[in-house]
Short mmCIF file of C-alpha atoms and ligand atoms in Angstrom, two decimals:
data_model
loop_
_atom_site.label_atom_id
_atom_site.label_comp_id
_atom_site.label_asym_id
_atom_site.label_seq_id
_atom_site.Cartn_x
_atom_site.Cartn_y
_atom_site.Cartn_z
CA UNK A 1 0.00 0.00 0.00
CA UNK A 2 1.35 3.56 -0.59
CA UNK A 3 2.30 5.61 2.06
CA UNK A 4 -0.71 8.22 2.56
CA UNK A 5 -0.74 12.00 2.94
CA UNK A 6 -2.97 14.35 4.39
CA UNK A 7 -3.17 17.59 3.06
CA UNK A 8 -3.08 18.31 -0.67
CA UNK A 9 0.55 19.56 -0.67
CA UNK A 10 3.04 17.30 -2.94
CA UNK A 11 6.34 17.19 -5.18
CA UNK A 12 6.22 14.81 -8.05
CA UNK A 13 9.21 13.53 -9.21
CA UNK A 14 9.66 12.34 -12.53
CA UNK A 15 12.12 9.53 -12.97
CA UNK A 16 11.66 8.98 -16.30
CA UNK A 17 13.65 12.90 -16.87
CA UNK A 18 16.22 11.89 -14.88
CA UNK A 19 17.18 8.46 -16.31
CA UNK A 20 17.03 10.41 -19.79
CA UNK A 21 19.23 12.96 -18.62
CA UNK A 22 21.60 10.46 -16.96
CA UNK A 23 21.14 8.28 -20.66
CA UNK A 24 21.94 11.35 -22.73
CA UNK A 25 25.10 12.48 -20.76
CA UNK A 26 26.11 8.62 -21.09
CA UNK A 27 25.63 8.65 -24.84
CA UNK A 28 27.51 12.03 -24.95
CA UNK A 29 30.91 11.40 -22.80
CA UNK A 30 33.89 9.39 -24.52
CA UNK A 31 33.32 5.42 -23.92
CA UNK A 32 35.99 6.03 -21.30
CA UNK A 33 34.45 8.26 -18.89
CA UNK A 34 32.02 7.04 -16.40
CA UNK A 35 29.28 8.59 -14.43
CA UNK A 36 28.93 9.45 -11.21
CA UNK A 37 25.27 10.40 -10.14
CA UNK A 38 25.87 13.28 -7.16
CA UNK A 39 23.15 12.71 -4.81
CA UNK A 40 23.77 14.73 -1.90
CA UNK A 41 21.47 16.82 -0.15
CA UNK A 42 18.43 14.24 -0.63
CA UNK A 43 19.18 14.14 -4.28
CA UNK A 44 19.30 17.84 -4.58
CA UNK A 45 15.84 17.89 -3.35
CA UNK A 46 14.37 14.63 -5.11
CA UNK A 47 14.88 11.92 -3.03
CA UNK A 48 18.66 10.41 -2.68
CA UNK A 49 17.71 6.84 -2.02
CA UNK A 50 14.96 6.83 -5.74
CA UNK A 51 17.05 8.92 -7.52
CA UNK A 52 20.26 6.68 -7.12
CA UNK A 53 18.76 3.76 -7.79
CA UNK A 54 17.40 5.60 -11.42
CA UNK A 55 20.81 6.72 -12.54
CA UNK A 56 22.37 3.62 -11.32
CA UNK A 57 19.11 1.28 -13.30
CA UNK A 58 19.97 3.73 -16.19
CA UNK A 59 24.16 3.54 -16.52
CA UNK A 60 25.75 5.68 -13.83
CA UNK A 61 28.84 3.78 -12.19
CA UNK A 62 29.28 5.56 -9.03
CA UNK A 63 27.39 7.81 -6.82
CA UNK A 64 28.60 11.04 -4.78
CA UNK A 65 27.60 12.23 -1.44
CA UNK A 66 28.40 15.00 0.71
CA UNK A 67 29.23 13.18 4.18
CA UNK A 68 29.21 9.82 5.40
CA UNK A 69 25.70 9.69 6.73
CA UNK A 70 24.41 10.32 3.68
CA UNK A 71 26.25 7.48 1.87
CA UNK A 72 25.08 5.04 4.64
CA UNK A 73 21.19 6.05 4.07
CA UNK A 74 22.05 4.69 0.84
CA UNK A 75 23.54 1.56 1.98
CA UNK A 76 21.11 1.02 4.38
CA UNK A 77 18.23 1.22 1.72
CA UNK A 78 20.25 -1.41 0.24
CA UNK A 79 22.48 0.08 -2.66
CA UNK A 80 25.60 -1.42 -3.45
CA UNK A 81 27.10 0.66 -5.89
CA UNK A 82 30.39 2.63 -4.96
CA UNK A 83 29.63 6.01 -3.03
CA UNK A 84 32.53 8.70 -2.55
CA UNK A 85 31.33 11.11 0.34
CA UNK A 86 32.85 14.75 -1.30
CA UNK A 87 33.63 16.35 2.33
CA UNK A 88 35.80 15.51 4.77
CA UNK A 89 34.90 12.43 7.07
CA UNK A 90 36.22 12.30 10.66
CA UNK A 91 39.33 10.20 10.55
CA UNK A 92 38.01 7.73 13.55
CA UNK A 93 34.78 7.36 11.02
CA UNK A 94 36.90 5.04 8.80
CA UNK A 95 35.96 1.77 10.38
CA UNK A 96 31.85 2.83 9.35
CA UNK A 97 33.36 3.60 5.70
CA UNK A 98 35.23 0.38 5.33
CA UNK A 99 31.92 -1.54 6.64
CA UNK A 100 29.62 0.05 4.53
CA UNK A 101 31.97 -0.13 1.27
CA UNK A 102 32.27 3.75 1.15
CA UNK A 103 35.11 5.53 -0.21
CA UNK A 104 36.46 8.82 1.22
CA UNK A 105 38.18 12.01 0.59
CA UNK A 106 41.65 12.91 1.69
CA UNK A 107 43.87 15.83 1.59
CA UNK A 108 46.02 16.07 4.74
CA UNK A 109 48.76 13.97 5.71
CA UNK A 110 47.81 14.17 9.19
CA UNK A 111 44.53 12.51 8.27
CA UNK A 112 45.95 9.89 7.15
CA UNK A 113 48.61 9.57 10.24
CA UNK A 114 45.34 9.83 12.33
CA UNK A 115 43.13 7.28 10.37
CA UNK A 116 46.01 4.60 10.37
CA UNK A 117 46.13 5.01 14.44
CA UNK A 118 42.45 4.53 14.85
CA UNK A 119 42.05 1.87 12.06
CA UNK A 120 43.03 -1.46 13.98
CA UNK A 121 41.23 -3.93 10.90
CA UNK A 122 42.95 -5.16 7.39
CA UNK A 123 39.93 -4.35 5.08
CA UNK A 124 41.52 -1.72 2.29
CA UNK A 125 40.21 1.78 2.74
CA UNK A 126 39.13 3.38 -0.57
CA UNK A 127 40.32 7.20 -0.53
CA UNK A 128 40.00 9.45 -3.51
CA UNK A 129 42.90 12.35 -3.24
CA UNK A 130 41.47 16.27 -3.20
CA UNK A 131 43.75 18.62 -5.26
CA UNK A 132 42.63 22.29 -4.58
CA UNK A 133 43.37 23.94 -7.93
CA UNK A 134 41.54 27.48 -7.38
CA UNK A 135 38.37 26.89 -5.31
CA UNK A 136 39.91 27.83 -2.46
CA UNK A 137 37.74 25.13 -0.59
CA UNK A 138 38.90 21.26 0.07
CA UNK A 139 42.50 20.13 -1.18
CA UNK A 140 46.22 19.60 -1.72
CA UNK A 141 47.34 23.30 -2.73
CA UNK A 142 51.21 22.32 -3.12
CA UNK A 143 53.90 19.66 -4.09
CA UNK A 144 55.37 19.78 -0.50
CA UNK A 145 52.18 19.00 1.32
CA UNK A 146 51.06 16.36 -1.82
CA UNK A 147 54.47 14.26 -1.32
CA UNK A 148 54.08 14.71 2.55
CA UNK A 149 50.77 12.93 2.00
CA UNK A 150 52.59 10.29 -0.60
CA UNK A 151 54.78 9.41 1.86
CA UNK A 152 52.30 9.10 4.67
CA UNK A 153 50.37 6.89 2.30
CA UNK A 154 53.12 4.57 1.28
CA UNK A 155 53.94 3.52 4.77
CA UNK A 156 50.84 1.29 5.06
CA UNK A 157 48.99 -0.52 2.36
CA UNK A 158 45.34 -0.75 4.00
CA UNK A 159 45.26 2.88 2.37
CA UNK A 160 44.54 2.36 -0.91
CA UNK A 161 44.51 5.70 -3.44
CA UNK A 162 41.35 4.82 -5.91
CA UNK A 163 41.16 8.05 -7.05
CA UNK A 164 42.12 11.76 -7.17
CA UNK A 165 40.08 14.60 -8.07
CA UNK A 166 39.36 18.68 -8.41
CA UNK A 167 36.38 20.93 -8.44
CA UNK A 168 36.25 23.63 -10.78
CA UNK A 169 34.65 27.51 -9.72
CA UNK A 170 33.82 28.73 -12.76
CA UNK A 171 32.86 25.67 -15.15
CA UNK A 172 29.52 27.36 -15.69
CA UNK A 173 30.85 30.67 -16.73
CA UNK A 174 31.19 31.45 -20.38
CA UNK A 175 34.70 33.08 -19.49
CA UNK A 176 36.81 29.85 -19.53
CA UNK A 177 40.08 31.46 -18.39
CA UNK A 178 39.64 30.88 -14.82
CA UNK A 179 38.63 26.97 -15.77
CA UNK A 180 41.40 26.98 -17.92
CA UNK A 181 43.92 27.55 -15.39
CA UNK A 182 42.32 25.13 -12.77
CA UNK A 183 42.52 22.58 -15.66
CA UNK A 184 46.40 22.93 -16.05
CA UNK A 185 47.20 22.86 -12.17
CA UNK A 186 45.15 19.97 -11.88
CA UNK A 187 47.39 18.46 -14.81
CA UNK A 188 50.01 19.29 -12.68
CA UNK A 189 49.01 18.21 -9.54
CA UNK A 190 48.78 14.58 -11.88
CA UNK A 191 52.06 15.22 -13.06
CA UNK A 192 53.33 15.24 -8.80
CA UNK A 193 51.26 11.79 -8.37
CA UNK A 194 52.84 10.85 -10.63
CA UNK A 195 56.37 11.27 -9.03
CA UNK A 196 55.33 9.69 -6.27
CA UNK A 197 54.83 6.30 -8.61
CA UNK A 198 50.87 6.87 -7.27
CA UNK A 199 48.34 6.01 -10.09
CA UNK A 200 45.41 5.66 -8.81
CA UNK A 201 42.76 4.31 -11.20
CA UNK A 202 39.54 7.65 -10.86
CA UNK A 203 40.65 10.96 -12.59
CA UNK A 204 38.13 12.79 -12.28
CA UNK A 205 37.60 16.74 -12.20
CA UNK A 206 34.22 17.81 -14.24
CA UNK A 207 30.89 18.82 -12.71
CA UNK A 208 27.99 19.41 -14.65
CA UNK A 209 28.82 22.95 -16.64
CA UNK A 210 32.61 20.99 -17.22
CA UNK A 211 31.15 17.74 -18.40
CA UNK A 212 28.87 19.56 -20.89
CA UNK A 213 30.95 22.07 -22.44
CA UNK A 214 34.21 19.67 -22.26
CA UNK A 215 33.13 15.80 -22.53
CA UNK A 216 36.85 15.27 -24.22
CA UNK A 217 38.59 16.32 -21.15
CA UNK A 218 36.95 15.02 -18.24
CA UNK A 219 39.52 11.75 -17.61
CA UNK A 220 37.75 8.61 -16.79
CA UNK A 221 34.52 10.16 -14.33
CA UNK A 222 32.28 13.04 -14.26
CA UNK A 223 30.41 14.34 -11.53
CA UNK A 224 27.05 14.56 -12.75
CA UNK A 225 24.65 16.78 -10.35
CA UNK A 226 22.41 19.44 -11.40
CA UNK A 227 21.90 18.71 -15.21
CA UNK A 228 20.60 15.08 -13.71
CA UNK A 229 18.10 16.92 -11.85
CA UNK A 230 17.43 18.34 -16.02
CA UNK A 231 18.57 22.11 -14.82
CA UNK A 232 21.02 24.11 -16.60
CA UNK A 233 24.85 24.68 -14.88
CA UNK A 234 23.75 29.08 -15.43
CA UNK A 235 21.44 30.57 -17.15
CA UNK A 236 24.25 31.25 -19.88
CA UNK A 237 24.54 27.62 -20.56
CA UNK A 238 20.79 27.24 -20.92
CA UNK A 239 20.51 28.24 -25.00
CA UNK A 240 24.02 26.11 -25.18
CA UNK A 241 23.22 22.66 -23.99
CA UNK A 242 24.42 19.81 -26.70
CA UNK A 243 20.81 18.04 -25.25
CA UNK A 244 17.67 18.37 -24.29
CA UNK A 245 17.43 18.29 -20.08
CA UNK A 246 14.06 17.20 -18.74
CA UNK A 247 13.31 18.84 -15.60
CA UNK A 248 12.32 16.33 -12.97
CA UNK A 249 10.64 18.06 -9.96
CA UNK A 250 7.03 19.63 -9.99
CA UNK A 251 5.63 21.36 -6.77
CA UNK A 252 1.95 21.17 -6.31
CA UNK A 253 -0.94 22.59 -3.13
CA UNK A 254 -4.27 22.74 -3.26
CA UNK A 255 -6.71 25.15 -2.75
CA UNK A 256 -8.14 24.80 0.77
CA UNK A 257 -10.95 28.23 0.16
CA UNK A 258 -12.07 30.48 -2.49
CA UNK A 259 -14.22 33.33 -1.56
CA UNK A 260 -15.39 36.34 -3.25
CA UNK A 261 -13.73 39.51 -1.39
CA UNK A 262 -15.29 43.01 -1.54
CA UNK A 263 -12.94 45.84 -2.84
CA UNK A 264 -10.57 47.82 -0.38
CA UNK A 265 -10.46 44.58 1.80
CA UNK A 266 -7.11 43.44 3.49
CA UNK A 267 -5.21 39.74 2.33
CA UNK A 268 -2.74 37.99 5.09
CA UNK A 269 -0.27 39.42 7.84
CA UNK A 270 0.45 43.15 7.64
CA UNK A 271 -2.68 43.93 5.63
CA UNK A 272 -0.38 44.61 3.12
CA UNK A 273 -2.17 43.45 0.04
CA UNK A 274 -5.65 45.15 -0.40
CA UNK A 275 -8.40 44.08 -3.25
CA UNK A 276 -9.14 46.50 -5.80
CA UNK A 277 -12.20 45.12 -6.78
CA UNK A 278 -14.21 42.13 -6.40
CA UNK A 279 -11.87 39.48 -6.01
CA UNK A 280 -11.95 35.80 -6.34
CA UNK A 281 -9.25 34.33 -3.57
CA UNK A 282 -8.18 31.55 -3.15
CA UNK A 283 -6.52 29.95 0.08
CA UNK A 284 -3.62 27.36 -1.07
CA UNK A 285 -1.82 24.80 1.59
CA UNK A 286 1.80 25.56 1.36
CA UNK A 287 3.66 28.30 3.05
CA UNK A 288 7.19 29.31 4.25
CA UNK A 289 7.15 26.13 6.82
CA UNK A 290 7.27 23.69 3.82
CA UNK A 291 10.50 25.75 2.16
CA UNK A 292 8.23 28.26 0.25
CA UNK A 293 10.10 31.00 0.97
CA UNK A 294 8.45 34.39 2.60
CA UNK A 295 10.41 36.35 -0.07
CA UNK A 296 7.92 35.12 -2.44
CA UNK A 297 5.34 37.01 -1.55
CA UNK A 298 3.99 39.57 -3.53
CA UNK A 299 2.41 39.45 -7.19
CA UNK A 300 5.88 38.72 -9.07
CA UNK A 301 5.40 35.69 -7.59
CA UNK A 302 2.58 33.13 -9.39
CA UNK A 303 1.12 30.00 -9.55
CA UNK A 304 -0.55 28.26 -12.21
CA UNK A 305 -4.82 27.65 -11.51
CA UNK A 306 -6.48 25.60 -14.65
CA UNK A 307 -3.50 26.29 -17.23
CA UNK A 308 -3.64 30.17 -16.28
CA UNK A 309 -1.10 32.26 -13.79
CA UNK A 310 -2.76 33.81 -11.08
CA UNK A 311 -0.29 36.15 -8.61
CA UNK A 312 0.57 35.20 -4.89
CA UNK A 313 -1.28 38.22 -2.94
CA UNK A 314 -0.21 39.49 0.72
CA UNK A 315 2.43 37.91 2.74
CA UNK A 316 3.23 33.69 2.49
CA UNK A 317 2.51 32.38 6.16
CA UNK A 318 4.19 29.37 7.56
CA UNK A 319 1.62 26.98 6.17
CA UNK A 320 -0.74 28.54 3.77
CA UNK A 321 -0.36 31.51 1.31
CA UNK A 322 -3.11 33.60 -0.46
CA UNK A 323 -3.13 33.72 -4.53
CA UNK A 324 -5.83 35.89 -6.58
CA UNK A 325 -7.93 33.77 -9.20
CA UNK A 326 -9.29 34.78 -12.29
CA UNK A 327 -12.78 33.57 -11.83
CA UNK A 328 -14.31 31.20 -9.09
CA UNK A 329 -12.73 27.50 -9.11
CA UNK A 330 -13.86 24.65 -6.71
CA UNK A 331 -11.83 24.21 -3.06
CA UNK A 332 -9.15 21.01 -4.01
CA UNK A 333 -8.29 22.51 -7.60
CA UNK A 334 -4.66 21.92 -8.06
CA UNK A 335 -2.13 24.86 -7.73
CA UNK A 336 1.05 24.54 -9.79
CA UNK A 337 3.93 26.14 -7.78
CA UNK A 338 6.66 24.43 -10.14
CA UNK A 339 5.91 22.71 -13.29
CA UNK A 340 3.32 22.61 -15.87
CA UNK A 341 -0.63 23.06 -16.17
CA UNK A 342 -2.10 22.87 -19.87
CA UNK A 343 -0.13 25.64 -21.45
CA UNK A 344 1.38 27.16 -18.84
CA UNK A 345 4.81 25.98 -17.22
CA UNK A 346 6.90 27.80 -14.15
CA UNK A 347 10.08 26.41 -14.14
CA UNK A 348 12.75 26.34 -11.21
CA UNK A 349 14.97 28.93 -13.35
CA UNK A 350 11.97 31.42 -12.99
CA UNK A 351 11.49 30.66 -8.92
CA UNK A 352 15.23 31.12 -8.87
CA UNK A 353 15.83 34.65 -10.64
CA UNK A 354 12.73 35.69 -8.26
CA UNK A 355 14.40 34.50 -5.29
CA UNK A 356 17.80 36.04 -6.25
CA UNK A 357 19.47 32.66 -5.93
CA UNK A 358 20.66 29.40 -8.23
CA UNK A 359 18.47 27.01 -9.52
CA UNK A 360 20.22 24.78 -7.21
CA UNK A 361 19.09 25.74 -4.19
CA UNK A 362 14.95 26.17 -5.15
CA UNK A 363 14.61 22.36 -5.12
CA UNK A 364 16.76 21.87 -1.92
CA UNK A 365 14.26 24.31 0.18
CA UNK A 366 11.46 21.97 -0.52
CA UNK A 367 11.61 20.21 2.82
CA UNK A 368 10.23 16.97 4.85
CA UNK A 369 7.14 18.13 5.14
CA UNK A 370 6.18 18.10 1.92
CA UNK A 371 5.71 14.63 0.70
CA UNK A 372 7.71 13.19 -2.51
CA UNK A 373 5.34 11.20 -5.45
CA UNK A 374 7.29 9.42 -7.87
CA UNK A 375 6.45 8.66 -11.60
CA UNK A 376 7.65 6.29 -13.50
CA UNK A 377 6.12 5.42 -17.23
CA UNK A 378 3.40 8.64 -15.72
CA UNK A 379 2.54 5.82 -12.92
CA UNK A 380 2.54 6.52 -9.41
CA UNK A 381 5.08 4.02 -8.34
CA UNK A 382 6.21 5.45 -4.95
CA UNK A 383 4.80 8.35 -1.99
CA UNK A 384 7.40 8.96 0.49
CA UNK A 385 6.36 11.22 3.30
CA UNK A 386 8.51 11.10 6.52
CA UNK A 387 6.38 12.48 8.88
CA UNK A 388 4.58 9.35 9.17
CA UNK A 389 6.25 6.37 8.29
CA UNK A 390 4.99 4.65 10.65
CA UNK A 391 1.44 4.86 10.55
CA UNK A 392 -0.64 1.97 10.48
CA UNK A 393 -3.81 2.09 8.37
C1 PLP B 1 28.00 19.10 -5.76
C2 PLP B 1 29.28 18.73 -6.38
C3 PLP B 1 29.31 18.29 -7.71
C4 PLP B 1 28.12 18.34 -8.64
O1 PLP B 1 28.08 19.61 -9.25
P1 PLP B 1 26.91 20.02 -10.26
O2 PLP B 1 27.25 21.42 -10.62
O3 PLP B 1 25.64 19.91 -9.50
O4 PLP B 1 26.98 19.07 -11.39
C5 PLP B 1 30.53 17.83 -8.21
N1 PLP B 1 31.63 17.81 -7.44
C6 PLP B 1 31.64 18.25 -6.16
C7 PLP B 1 32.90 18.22 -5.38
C8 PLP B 1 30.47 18.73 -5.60
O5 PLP B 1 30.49 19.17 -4.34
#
């Protein structure tokens, strides 16, 4: 039986766009290069666990995570694929990354010296290198420090180098100078490894924005995130995609009351918003609580009622907000926050430019609370809602 939900307020996410996003990028990278699906954050919003388990059903190799919990979740949903966590993992957290299969990032020789004191078992641990070539974040900055590390690593062979990596600033910018120079240090930070007589078997430096604009140059692995999810890198890189991304994540309320309102009357907190006329509005079940942010408020902001846009009025609460319809519709009609209705389509891009932000972030604010449908073929084949797992019916 599917898990139920009780108030009209619901994400759908499409599977079928994101195992033809994760096909096309396949079809479009040298035979050489493999994919790894990033997952982290919940799947940028989708779902971690479904959306894993799509790009892995549709050719992805590897998955990416941002800490260790997050790679367990998927092991303990049963995934067996190999997950790199991106940050930095605790060094006395190696024994739970050994026993759950999940490979790690490095970039200190004192890690390493600390890890090898705490690690008392003989099961390999599976480390992928971090060389920081210009974003100033996670990573081997110099020769010294990487053949400090080399020689750390060499001194016990339970520490096994699978991999080294770097993460590009600017991939997404149509100024490639910037990438260009992070693309020669990393060459050179390859070129020290290689000193060392380290080879370890994952190159791998492209996100997105790098994978699409350079498929020829990404080594053996890209780090496939956003453009999974079917959003574009920047808006710059929207008109330049070599294919067609299908957007995967639809937001959807319903109306909870419509009423007729007489002119000069006040809508929400603050009284802010006041009818000019006779007004049809309607009441709609999602509000700053669920992720919908308060900045949204105000008419720039719309949803979508029967195929037409209709603009938020007065200030977003914490669980409902206030739209103004174009004629009288029926309490339950479905409210398009993201996504399409008939004609009419509001994608992430447009919540994102309103909210001053990256498409990135809009379906990462969608939280708990609001429960995840997933499609497959245009079935329902999944509802997750964590509030209440554990109800019995
Ligand atoms: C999040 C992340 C990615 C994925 O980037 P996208 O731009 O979403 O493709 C790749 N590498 C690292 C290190 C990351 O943190």
């Amino acid at each position: 039986m599917m898990a139920p939900y009780y108030r009209d307020t619901w994400v759908e996410v499409d599977l079928d766009a994101i195992e033809s996003n994760v096909q096309n990028m396949i079809n479009y990278l040298p035979d050489k290069t493999q994919l790894m699906a990033v997952v982290k954050a919940n799947g940028y919003g989708h779902g971690a666990v479904e959306v894993a388990e799509t790009a892995l059903a549709s050719g992805a190799d590897w998955l990416a995570v941002a800490f260790l919990d997050e790679a367990v979740e998927l092991r303990l949903a049963g995934i067996e694929a190999p997950i790199l966590v991106l940050g930095r993992a605790r060094p006395e957290d190696v024994l739970t990354a050994v026993k759950y299969h999940i490979s790690l990032t490095v970039y200190q020789a004192e890690w390493l010296e600390e890890a090898m004191r705490f690690y008392k078992k003989n099961d390999p641990v599976f480390l992928h290198l971090k060389l920081d070539t210009g974003m100033g974040r996670l990573g081997i900055r110099d020769e010294q420090s990487l053949s400090r590390f080399a020689r750390k690593l060499k001194e016990d062979n339970r520490f096994v180098l699978e991999g080294v990596y770097t993460h590009f600033a600017t991939a997404d910018e149509d100024d490639e100078s910037y990438f260009n120079e992070q693309y020669q240090r990393f060459k050179t930070g390859l070129s020290w490894l290689k000193k060392e007589n380290i080879n370890p078997n994952m190159i791998h430096c492209g996100n997105s924005a790098a994978s699409l604009k350079h498929p020829d140059k990404m080594f053996n692995l890209v780090r496939f995130g956003i453009s999974m999810y079917g959003l574009s890198p920047s808006p710059s890189m929207r008109e330049k995609l070599p294919f067609q991304l299908k957007e995967a994540f639809s937001l959807y309320a319903c109306l909870t009351h419509v009423k007729k309102v007489e002119p000069d009357e006040a809508i929400s907190y603050g009284a802010t918003y006041r009818t000019s006329s006779y007004e049809w509005i309607g009441t709609v079940g999602i509000g700053y609580a669920d992720g919908w942010r308060r900045e949204l408020s105000g008419q720039h902001n719309q949803v979508i009622v029967n195929g037409e846009r209709c603009p938020v009025v007065g200030r977003i609460c914490m669980d409902q907000l206030m739209c103004r319809l174009n004629s009288e519709v029926p309490v339950g009609t479905k409210v398009t926050l993201i996504g399409s209705d008939q004609d009419e389509r509001i994608t992430i891009d447009e919540i994102a430019e309103l909210l001053e932000t990256i498409n990135y972030e809009v379906p990462c604010m969608i939280n708990e609370r609001v429960p995840r449908i997933y499609l497959k073929n245009k079935e329902i084949i999944k509802i997750k809602n964590p509030l209440i797992k554990g109800i019995r019916l």
